[in-house]
Each structure stands twice: as C-alpha cells, then as structure tokens.
C-alpha cells in the first residue's frame, strides 16, 4: 500500500479560519498543526510570480527548516477584463502591507468602472504538499463567477462581497460558510488534497 501521509502534518499558515476548515475535513484521521504550533514565526516570502510558486516556496521553507511534512496554499482572483489581475497579487492589490480587503475591493471596482457586465472572473487556489519522502504534489481548485458593481453582504472575507459565483443570485459574502465551501476554489482544492492524503487512512467507526 502507498503511504502518502505522516500522522502529523503542518499547514503553513497561522490563519485560524483556514486551519479550522482543514481540521473539520480530515476529522481525527490526521493531526494538522499550524506554524505557531511548531514554533515557526518566520516571515515566509511570497514573492513568486505564480500561485504555484508561492505555495511551493512556503511548503519548502517549512520542510527545510523544521523537517516536517508540510503543505501550503495560495489563492488569487483573476478578472478577465483586467488580463487576469489581480491574480497572484490579490492580497496586496491596493498596495501597502496587504490584506486590506476594503482597499483591495475599492481598487478592483475602480479599475472595472467602465467595464460592462458580465465582468467574468474566477478564484483559483493552489495547494502544495511535500510528502514524507520529499516528493512535491500540487492540487488545484477554482470557482467561476463575476464581479458585481457594488459590495453585497457582510459574511466571508477578502473580495467575497463583490464576487458572485456562476449561477448564483447572491455574492459569496451573502452565503453561509457551508454554502461557500461547497463550491469555492479553496473547498475544491482542499477536497482534492484530502482525498489524496486520506486515501491510505481508513475511517474508524468511532470517528
Ligand atoms: P491567500 O493566498 O489565501 O492569502 O489569499 C490572497 C488574497 O486573496 C487574500 O488576501 C484575499 O484578499 C483573497 N482571497 C483569498 N481567498 C478568498 C476568498 O475565499 N474570498 C475572497 N477573497 C479571497
């Protein structure tokens, strides 16, 4: 039998929301640790030109320095009318230190001010995993949709208030976490990854 996974695996993040999501999906079958739980408080560079590059850089950084099995993710919003921007620069689209969701969203709406609907776009997530033998694996997830002309809803995070998935009448920020996860870029990437990861982990009746 091929064994893909260790008992302990590090998710190269300190984002509590992402960690919780992962732990719910894998149940008790794997012990998923955050960076702070392994004593890693490094400022890991995220300056690769692609989502794949950033996810791999983060996973390699942790494996090389902390000698643990590790996976990392990176996400971007690709808007067709902007030639795929903000893409890999989504977190810092409005400049500064980044992760200012209101400023990023405001810039996006400004850039699209003269673009008629539908302003088609997609979220893409890449997960990079380095297995116990040092082999690298990539998993992808995406969701197609369009950019609204004004924010709608106050749930979710980041660009959620201005992103409406294809076939929906509401934005991601108007959906429950379960509704979003069922179709989202990250949900799809995580499901592909965990299916691989857990393919050699039996589900015990007590779990
Ligand atoms: P990260 O790679 O997960 O840190 O994502 C980069 C940026 O993409 C974040 O700062 C957010 O602005 C945006 N982003 C990532 N995932 C989502 C999402 O699920 N909804 C809305 N925005 C997101």
GROMACS .gro file of N, CA, C and O and ligand atoms in nm, residues 15 18 46 51 58 73-77 87-92 98-101 104 123-125 156-161 163 172 180 184-186, ligand 1:
model
  167
   15UNK      N    1  -0.354   3.127   0.979
   15UNK     CA    2  -0.491   3.174   0.958
   15UNK      C    3  -0.586   3.074   1.025
   15UNK      O    4  -0.604   2.962   0.979
   18UNK      N    5  -0.869   2.913   0.808
   18UNK     CA    6  -0.826   2.807   0.716
   18UNK      C    7  -0.795   2.677   0.791
   18UNK      O    8  -0.827   2.568   0.746
   46UNK      N    9   0.657   3.560  -0.006
   46UNK     CA   10   0.550   3.521  -0.100
   46UNK      C   11   0.565   3.608  -0.224
   46UNK      O   12   0.474   3.680  -0.260
   51UNK      N   13   0.086   3.144  -0.838
   51UNK     CA   14   0.029   3.084  -0.717
   51UNK      C   15   0.105   2.956  -0.683
   51UNK      O   16   0.135   2.928  -0.567
   58UNK      N   17   0.646   2.831   0.019
   58UNK     CA   18   0.608   2.824   0.161
   58UNK      C   19   0.627   2.681   0.214
   58UNK      O   20   0.680   2.662   0.324
   73UNK      N   21  -0.090   2.685   0.094
   73UNK     CA   22  -0.182   2.724  -0.013
   73UNK      C   23  -0.159   2.867  -0.057
   73UNK      O   24  -0.098   2.947   0.014
   74UNK      N   25  -0.204   2.899  -0.177
   74UNK     CA   26  -0.203   3.037  -0.225
   74UNK      C   27  -0.325   3.056  -0.315
   74UNK      O   28  -0.360   2.964  -0.390
   75UNK      N   29  -0.387   3.173  -0.304
   75UNK     CA   30  -0.512   3.199  -0.377
   75UNK      C   31  -0.503   3.331  -0.451
   75UNK      O   32  -0.440   3.426  -0.403
   76UNK      N   33  -0.566   3.339  -0.569
   76UNK     CA   34  -0.573   3.464  -0.642
   76UNK      C   35  -0.709   3.480  -0.710
   76UNK      O   36  -0.776   3.381  -0.740
   77UNK      N   37  -0.748   3.605  -0.730
   77UNK     CA   38  -0.869   3.637  -0.804
   77UNK      C   39  -0.828   3.684  -0.943
   77UNK      O   40  -0.751   3.781  -0.955
   87UNK      N   41  -0.485   3.850  -0.963
   87UNK     CA   42  -0.410   3.724  -0.967
   87UNK      C   43  -0.324   3.701  -0.844
   87UNK      O   44  -0.371   3.711  -0.731
   88UNK      N   45  -0.196   3.672  -0.871
   88UNK     CA   46  -0.105   3.639  -0.762
   88UNK      C   47  -0.083   3.759  -0.668
   88UNK      O   48  -0.035   3.743  -0.555
   89UNK      N   49  -0.124   3.879  -0.713
   89UNK     CA   50  -0.107   3.999  -0.630
   89UNK      C   51  -0.234   4.034  -0.552
   89UNK      O   52  -0.245   4.147  -0.502
   90UNK      N   53  -0.329   3.942  -0.541
   90UNK     CA   54  -0.459   3.974  -0.482
   90UNK      C   55  -0.451   4.032  -0.342
   90UNK      O   56  -0.525   4.124  -0.308
   91UNK      N   57  -0.362   3.980  -0.259
   91UNK     CA   58  -0.355   4.027  -0.120
   91UNK      C   59  -0.306   4.171  -0.111
   91UNK      O   60  -0.346   4.244  -0.021
   92UNK      N   61  -0.222   4.210  -0.205
   92UNK     CA   62  -0.161   4.344  -0.197
   92UNK      C   63  -0.203   4.434  -0.312
   92UNK      O   64  -0.132   4.525  -0.350
   98UNK      N   65  -0.065   4.498   0.257
   98UNK     CA   66  -0.154   4.398   0.200
   98UNK      C   67  -0.263   4.353   0.296
   98UNK      O   68  -0.271   4.399   0.411
   99UNK      N   69  -0.350   4.265   0.246
   99UNK     CA   70  -0.461   4.210   0.323
   99UNK      C   71  -0.557   4.316   0.373
   99UNK      O   72  -0.625   4.296   0.475
  100UNK      N   73  -0.564   4.433   0.305
  100UNK     CA   74  -0.666   4.533   0.338
  100UNK      C   75  -0.782   4.510   0.241
  100UNK      O   76  -0.783   4.561   0.129
  101UNK      N   77  -0.879   4.431   0.287
  101UNK     CA   78  -0.985   4.385   0.197
  101UNK      C   79  -1.066   4.501   0.140
  101UNK      O   80  -1.099   4.502   0.021
  104UNK      N   81  -0.852   4.681  -0.123
  104UNK     CA   82  -0.835   4.597  -0.242
  104UNK      C   83  -0.964   4.595  -0.326
  104UNK      O   84  -0.960   4.607  -0.449
  123UNK      N   85  -1.183   3.266  -0.884
  123UNK     CA   86  -1.086   3.245  -0.778
  123UNK      C   87  -1.013   3.116  -0.808
  123UNK      O   88  -1.076   3.017  -0.847
  124UNK      N   89  -0.882   3.117  -0.790
  124UNK     CA   90  -0.802   2.995  -0.805
  124UNK      C   91  -0.719   2.973  -0.680
  124UNK      O   92  -0.657   3.067  -0.631
  125UNK      N   93  -0.718   2.849  -0.631
  125UNK     CA   94  -0.634   2.812  -0.517
  125UNK      C   95  -0.540   2.700  -0.558
  125UNK      O   96  -0.581   2.607  -0.628
  156UNK      N   97  -1.803   3.618   0.499
  156UNK     CA   98  -1.680   3.585   0.427
  156UNK      C   99  -1.568   3.682   0.456
  156UNK      O  100  -1.562   3.744   0.562
  157UNK      N  101  -1.478   3.698   0.360
  157UNK     CA  102  -1.364   3.788   0.377
  157UNK      C  103  -1.311   3.826   0.239
  157UNK      O  104  -1.360   3.779   0.136
  158UNK      N  105  -1.209   3.911   0.239
  158UNK     CA  106  -1.143   3.948   0.114
  158UNK      C  107  -1.240   4.005   0.011
  158UNK      O  108  -1.318   4.096   0.041
  159UNK      N  109  -1.238   3.950  -0.109
  159UNK     CA  110  -1.322   4.000  -0.219
  159UNK      C  111  -1.463   3.940  -0.220
  159UNK      O  112  -1.538   3.962  -0.315
  160UNK      N  113  -1.500   3.865  -0.117
  160UNK     CA  114  -1.630   3.796  -0.117
  160UNK      C  115  -1.750   3.886  -0.147
  160UNK      O  116  -1.841   3.844  -0.219
  161UNK      N  117  -1.755   4.010  -0.094
  161UNK     CA  118  -1.875   4.093  -0.119
  161UNK      C  119  -1.894   4.132  -0.265
  161UNK      O  120  -2.006   4.167  -0.305
  163UNK      N  121  -1.792   3.925  -0.532
  163UNK     CA  122  -1.782   3.806  -0.618
  163UNK      C  123  -1.912   3.727  -0.611
  163UNK      O  124  -1.954   3.683  -0.503
  172UNK      N  125  -2.066   3.579  -0.256
  172UNK     CA  126  -2.009   3.487  -0.155
  172UNK      C  127  -2.032   3.543  -0.014
  172UNK      O  128  -2.049   3.467   0.081
  180UNK      N  129  -2.065   2.841   0.083
  180UNK     CA  130  -1.944   2.886   0.012
  180UNK      C  131  -1.846   2.769  -0.007
  180UNK      O  132  -1.798   2.745  -0.118
  184UNK      N  133  -1.652   2.654  -0.346
  184UNK     CA  134  -1.542   2.751  -0.357
  184UNK      C  135  -1.411   2.690  -0.409
  184UNK      O  136  -1.389   2.569  -0.402
  185UNK      N  137  -1.327   2.777  -0.458
  185UNK     CA  138  -1.190   2.746  -0.500
  185UNK      C  139  -1.114   2.669  -0.391
  185UNK      O  140  -1.058   2.563  -0.415
  186UNK      N  141  -1.115   2.723  -0.269
  186UNK     CA  142  -1.040   2.659  -0.162
  186UNK      C  143  -1.103   2.526  -0.125
  186UNK      O  144  -1.035   2.426  -0.102
  208LIG     P1  145  -0.430   3.385   0.035
  208LIG     O1  146  -0.331   3.328  -0.061
  208LIG     O2  147  -0.529   3.282   0.086
  208LIG     O3  148  -0.367   3.465   0.145
  208LIG     O4  149  -0.520   3.486  -0.048
  208LIG     C1  150  -0.469   3.602  -0.111
  208LIG     C2  151  -0.578   3.708  -0.116
  208LIG     O5  152  -0.685   3.660  -0.200
  208LIG     C3  153  -0.640   3.739   0.018
  208LIG     O6  154  -0.578   3.846   0.081
  208LIG     C4  155  -0.783   3.775  -0.019
  208LIG     O7  156  -0.787   3.912  -0.049
  208LIG     C5  157  -0.809   3.696  -0.144
  208LIG     N1  158  -0.887   3.575  -0.114
  208LIG     C6  159  -0.838   3.451  -0.090
  208LIG     N2  160  -0.938   3.365  -0.068
  208LIG     C7  161  -1.051   3.438  -0.077
  208LIG     C8  162  -1.189   3.403  -0.062
  208LIG     O8  163  -1.227   3.288  -0.035
  208LIG     N3  164  -1.277   3.503  -0.079
  208LIG     C9  165  -1.240   3.630  -0.109
  208LIG     N4  166  -1.114   3.668  -0.120
  208LIG    C10  167  -1.020   3.572  -0.106
   0.00000   0.00000   0.00000
